[in-house]
Tab-separated table of C-alpha atoms in Angstrom:
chain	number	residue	atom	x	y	z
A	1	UNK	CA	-21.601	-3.247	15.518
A	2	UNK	CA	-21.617	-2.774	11.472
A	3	UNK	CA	-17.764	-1.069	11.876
A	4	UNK	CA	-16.666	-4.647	13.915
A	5	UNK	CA	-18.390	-6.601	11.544
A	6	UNK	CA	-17.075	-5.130	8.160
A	7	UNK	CA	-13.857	-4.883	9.902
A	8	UNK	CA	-13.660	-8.396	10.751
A	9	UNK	CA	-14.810	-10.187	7.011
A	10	UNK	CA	-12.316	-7.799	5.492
A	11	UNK	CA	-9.432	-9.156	7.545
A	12	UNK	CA	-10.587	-12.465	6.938
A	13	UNK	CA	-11.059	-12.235	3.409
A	14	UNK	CA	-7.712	-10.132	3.281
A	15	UNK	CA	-5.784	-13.226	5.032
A	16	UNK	CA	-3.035	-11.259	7.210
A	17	UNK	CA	-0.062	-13.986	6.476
A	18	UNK	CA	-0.555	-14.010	2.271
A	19	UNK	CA	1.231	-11.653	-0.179
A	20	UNK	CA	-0.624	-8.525	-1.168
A	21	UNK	CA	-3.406	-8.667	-3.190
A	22	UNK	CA	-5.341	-6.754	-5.411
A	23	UNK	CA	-8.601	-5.438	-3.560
A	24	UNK	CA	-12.045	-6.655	-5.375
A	25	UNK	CA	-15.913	-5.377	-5.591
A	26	UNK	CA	-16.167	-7.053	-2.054
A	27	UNK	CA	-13.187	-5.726	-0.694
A	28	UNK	CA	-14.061	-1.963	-1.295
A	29	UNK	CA	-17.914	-2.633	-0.725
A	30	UNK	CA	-16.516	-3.653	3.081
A	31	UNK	CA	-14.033	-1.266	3.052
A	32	UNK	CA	-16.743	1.611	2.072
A	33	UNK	CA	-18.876	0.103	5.546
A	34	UNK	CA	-15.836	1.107	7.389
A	35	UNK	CA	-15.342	4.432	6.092
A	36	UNK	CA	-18.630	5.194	7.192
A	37	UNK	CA	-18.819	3.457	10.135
A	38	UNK	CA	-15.500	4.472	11.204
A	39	UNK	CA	-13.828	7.591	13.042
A	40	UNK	CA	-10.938	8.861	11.496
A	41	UNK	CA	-8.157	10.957	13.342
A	42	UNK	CA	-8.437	14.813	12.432
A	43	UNK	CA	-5.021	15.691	13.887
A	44	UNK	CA	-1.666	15.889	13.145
A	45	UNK	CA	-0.985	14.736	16.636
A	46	UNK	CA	-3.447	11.489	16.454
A	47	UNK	CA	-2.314	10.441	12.855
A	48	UNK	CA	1.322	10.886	14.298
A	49	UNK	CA	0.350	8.534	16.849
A	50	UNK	CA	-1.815	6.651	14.650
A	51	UNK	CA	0.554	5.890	12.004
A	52	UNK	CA	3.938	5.297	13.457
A	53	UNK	CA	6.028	2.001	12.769
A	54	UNK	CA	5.691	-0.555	10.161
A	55	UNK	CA	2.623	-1.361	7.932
A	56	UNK	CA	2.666	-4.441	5.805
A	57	UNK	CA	0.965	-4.048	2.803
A	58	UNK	CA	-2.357	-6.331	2.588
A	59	UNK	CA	-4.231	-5.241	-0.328
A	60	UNK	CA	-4.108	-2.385	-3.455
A	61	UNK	CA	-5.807	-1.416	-6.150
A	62	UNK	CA	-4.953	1.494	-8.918
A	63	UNK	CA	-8.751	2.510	-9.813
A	64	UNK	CA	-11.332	2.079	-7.073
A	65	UNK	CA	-13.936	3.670	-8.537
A	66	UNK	CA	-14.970	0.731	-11.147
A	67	UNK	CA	-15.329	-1.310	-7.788
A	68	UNK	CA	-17.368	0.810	-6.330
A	69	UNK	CA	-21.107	-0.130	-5.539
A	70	UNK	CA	-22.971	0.398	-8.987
A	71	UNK	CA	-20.263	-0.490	-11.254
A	72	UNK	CA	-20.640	-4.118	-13.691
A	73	UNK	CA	-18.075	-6.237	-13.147
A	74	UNK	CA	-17.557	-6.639	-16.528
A	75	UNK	CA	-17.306	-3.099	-17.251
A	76	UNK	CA	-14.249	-2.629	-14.430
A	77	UNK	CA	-12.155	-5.766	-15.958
A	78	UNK	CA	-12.460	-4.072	-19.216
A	79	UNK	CA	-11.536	-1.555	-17.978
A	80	UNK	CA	-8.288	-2.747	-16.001
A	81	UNK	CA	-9.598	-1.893	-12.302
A	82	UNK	CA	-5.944	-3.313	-10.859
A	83	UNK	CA	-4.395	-1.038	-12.841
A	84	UNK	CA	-2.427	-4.773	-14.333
A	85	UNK	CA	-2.552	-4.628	-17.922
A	86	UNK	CA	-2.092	-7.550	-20.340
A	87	UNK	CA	1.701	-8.717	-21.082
A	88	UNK	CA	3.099	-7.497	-17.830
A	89	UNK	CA	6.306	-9.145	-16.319
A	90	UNK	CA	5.228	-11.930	-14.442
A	91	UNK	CA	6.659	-11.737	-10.858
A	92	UNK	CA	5.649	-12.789	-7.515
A	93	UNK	CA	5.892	-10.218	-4.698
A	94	UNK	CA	6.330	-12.292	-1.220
A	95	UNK	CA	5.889	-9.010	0.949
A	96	UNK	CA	5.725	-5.100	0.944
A	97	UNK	CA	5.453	-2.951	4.281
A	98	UNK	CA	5.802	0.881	4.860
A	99	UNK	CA	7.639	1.910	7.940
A	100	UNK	CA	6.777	5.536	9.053
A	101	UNK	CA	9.670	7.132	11.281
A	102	UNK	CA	7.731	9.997	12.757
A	103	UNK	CA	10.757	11.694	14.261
A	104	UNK	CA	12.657	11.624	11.131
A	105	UNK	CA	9.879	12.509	8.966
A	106	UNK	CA	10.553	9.245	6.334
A	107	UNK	CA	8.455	6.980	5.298
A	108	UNK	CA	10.574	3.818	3.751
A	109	UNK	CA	8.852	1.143	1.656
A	110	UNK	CA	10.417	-2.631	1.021
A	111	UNK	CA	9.111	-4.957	-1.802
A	112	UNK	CA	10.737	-8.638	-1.958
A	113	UNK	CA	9.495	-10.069	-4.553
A	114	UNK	CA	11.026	-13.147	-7.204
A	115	UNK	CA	11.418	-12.926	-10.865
A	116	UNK	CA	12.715	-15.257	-13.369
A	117	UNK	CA	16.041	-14.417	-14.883
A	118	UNK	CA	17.394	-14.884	-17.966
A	119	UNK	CA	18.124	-19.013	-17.804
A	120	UNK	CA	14.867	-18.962	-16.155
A	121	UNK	CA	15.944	-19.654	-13.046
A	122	UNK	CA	13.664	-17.564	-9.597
A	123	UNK	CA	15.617	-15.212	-8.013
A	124	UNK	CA	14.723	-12.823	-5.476
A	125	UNK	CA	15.204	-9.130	-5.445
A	126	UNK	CA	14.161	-5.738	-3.282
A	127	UNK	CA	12.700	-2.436	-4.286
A	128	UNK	CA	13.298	0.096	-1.367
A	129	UNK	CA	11.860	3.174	-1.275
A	130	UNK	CA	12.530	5.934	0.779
A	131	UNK	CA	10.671	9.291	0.968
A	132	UNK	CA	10.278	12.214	3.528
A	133	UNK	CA	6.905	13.644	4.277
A	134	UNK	CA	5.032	16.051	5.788
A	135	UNK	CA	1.426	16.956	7.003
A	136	UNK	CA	-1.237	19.116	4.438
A	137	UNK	CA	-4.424	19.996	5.082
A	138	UNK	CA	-6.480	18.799	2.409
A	139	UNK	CA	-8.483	22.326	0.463
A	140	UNK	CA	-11.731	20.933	-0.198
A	141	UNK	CA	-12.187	18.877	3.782
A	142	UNK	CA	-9.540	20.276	6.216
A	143	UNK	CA	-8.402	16.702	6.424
A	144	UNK	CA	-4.665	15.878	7.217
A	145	UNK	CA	-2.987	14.088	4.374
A	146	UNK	CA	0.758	12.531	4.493
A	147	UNK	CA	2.486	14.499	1.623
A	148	UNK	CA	5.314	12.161	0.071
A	149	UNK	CA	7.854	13.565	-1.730
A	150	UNK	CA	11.117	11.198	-2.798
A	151	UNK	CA	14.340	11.744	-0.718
A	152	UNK	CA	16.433	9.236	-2.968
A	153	UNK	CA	16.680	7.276	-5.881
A	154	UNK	CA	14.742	3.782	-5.404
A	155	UNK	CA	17.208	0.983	-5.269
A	156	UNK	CA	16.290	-2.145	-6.998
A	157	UNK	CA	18.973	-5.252	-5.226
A	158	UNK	CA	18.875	-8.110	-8.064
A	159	UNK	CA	20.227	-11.197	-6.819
A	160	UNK	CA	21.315	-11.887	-10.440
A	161	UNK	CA	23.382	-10.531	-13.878
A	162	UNK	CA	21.158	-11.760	-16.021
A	163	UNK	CA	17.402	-10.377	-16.035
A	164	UNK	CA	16.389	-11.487	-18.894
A	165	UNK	CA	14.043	-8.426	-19.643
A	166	UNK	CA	14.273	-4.573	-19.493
A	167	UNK	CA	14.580	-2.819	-15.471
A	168	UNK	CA	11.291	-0.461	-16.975
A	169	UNK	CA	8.989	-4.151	-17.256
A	170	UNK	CA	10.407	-4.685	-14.382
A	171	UNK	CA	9.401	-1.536	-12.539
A	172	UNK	CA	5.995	-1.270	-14.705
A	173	UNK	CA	5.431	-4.823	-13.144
A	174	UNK	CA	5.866	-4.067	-9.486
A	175	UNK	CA	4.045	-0.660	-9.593
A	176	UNK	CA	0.829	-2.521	-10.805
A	177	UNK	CA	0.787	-4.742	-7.505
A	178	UNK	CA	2.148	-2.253	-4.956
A	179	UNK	CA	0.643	0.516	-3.479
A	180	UNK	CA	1.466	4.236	-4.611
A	181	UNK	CA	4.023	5.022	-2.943
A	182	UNK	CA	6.414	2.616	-4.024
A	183	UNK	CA	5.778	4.625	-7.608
A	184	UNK	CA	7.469	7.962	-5.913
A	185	UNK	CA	10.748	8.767	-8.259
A	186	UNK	CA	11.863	12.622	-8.758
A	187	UNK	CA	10.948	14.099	-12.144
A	188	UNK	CA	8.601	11.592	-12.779
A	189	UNK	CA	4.413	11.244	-12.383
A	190	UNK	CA	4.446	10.207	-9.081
A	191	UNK	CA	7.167	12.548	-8.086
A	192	UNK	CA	4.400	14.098	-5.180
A	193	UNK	CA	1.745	11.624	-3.208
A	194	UNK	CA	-1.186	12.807	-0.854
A	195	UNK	CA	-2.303	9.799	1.241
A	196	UNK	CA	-5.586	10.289	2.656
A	197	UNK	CA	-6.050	8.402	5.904
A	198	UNK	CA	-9.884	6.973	5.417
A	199	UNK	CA	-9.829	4.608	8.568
A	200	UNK	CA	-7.519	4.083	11.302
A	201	UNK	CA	-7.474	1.633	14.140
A	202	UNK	CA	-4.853	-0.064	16.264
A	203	UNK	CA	-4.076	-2.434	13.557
A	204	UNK	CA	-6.159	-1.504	10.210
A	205	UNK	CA	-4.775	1.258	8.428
A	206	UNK	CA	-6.845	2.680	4.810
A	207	UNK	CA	-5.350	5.369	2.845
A	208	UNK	CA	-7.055	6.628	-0.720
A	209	UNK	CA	-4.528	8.631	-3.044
A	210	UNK	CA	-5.744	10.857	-5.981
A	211	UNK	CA	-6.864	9.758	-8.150
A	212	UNK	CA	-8.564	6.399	-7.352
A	213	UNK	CA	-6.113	4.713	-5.252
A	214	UNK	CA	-7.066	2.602	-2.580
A	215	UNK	CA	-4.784	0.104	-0.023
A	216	UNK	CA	-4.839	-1.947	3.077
A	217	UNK	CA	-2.416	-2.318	5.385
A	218	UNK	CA	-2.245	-4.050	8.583
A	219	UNK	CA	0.216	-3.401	11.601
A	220	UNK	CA	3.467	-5.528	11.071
A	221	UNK	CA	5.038	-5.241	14.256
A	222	UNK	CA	1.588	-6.108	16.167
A	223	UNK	CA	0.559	-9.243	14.881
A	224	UNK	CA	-1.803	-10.356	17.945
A	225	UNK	CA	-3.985	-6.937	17.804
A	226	UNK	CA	-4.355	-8.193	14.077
A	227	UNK	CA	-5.185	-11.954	14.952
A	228	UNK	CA	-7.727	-10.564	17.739
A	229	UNK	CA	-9.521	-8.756	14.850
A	230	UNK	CA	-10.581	-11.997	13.039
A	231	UNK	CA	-11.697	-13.899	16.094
């Protein structure tokens, strides 16, 4: 069927056991075939079901609209479609997952990433992120969206005294490869997310965010339903 067949070249393309990526034109053009192809659950009871345990992180990107079908290519890098700019810290995240707890209403999300410190030496670090949510129905569709809100401070574990660079490059860095709600901090922007569940399956999990956020994620703690899927 078109769903199985866009499902499967994403997950192959994606490449399960890599860090996360930044999703391309051919990413969203397959994740678009599964959007429409796709049913998504309407219910607070199915997403419950849906979404509960870990999620590792495959793919992001901060503007999916300049990958959308019609858009140059040249025109979305000018215009920054991974939401990376120019200059940023250069650091190399290993992993990111989300775990949702459904009975305690949290949603914690773990970066480990390495950095080079001061002498210029790779060390690796942690963002954790931990936020409560809730269900909303959505005022335009009626569709359930997972409302985010902080419920403390993100704690950044440095394996080292000696950064060598400020903890806001640091932070700017790691939001530009990680998926929104790693970005959730009280006061700030992203003080309140809305994910919107676009597809849903055993293992395959695609939530957009306002404005034109878009990520992957595959099932952590199920890693053969996620090998069957590229067979």
């Amino acid at each position: 069927s078109p769903r199985l067949a866009a499902r499967s070249a994403l997950l192959r393309s994606l490449e399960p056991n890599s860090p996360p990526r930044l999703l391309n034109a051919e990413h969203m053009a397959l994740i678009g075939q599964l959007e429409a192809a796709g049913t998504t659950p309407t219910t607070e009871d199915f997403l419950q079901l849906g979404l509960q345990g870990r999620w590792a992180l495959c793919a992001t990107i901060r503007n999916a609209g300049l990958l959308e079908p019609g858009m140059s290519p040249a025109h979305a890098a000018a215009s920054g479609a991974g939401g990376a700019a120019g200059g940023l810290l250069p650091i190399g995240i290993a992993r990111a997952e989300t775990a949702l707890s459904i009975g305690n209403s949290t949603v914690r999300s773990r970066a480990w990433f390495q950095l080079l410190d001061g002498e210029r030496k790779q060390v690796g670090a942690l963002l954790d992120v931990e936020s409560r949510f809730a269900f909303e129905s959505d005022s335009v569709t009626g569709a359930r969206l997972l409302a985010l809100r902080p419920a403390r401070p993100p704690r950044l574990a440095l394996k080292t005294n000696d950064l060598g660079c400020s903890i806001d490059a640091l932070v700017e860095a790691l939001h530009a490869q990680l998926s929104p709600e790693f970005a959730l901090v009280e006061g700030e922007q992203y003080d309140r997310l809305r994910l919107s569940t676009t597809y849903l399956d055993e293992s395959l999990w695609v939530a957009r965010a306002a404005p034109h956020c878009c990520s992957v994620f595959y099932r952590a703690d199920d890693e053969m339903a996620w090998l069957s899927g590229v067979q």
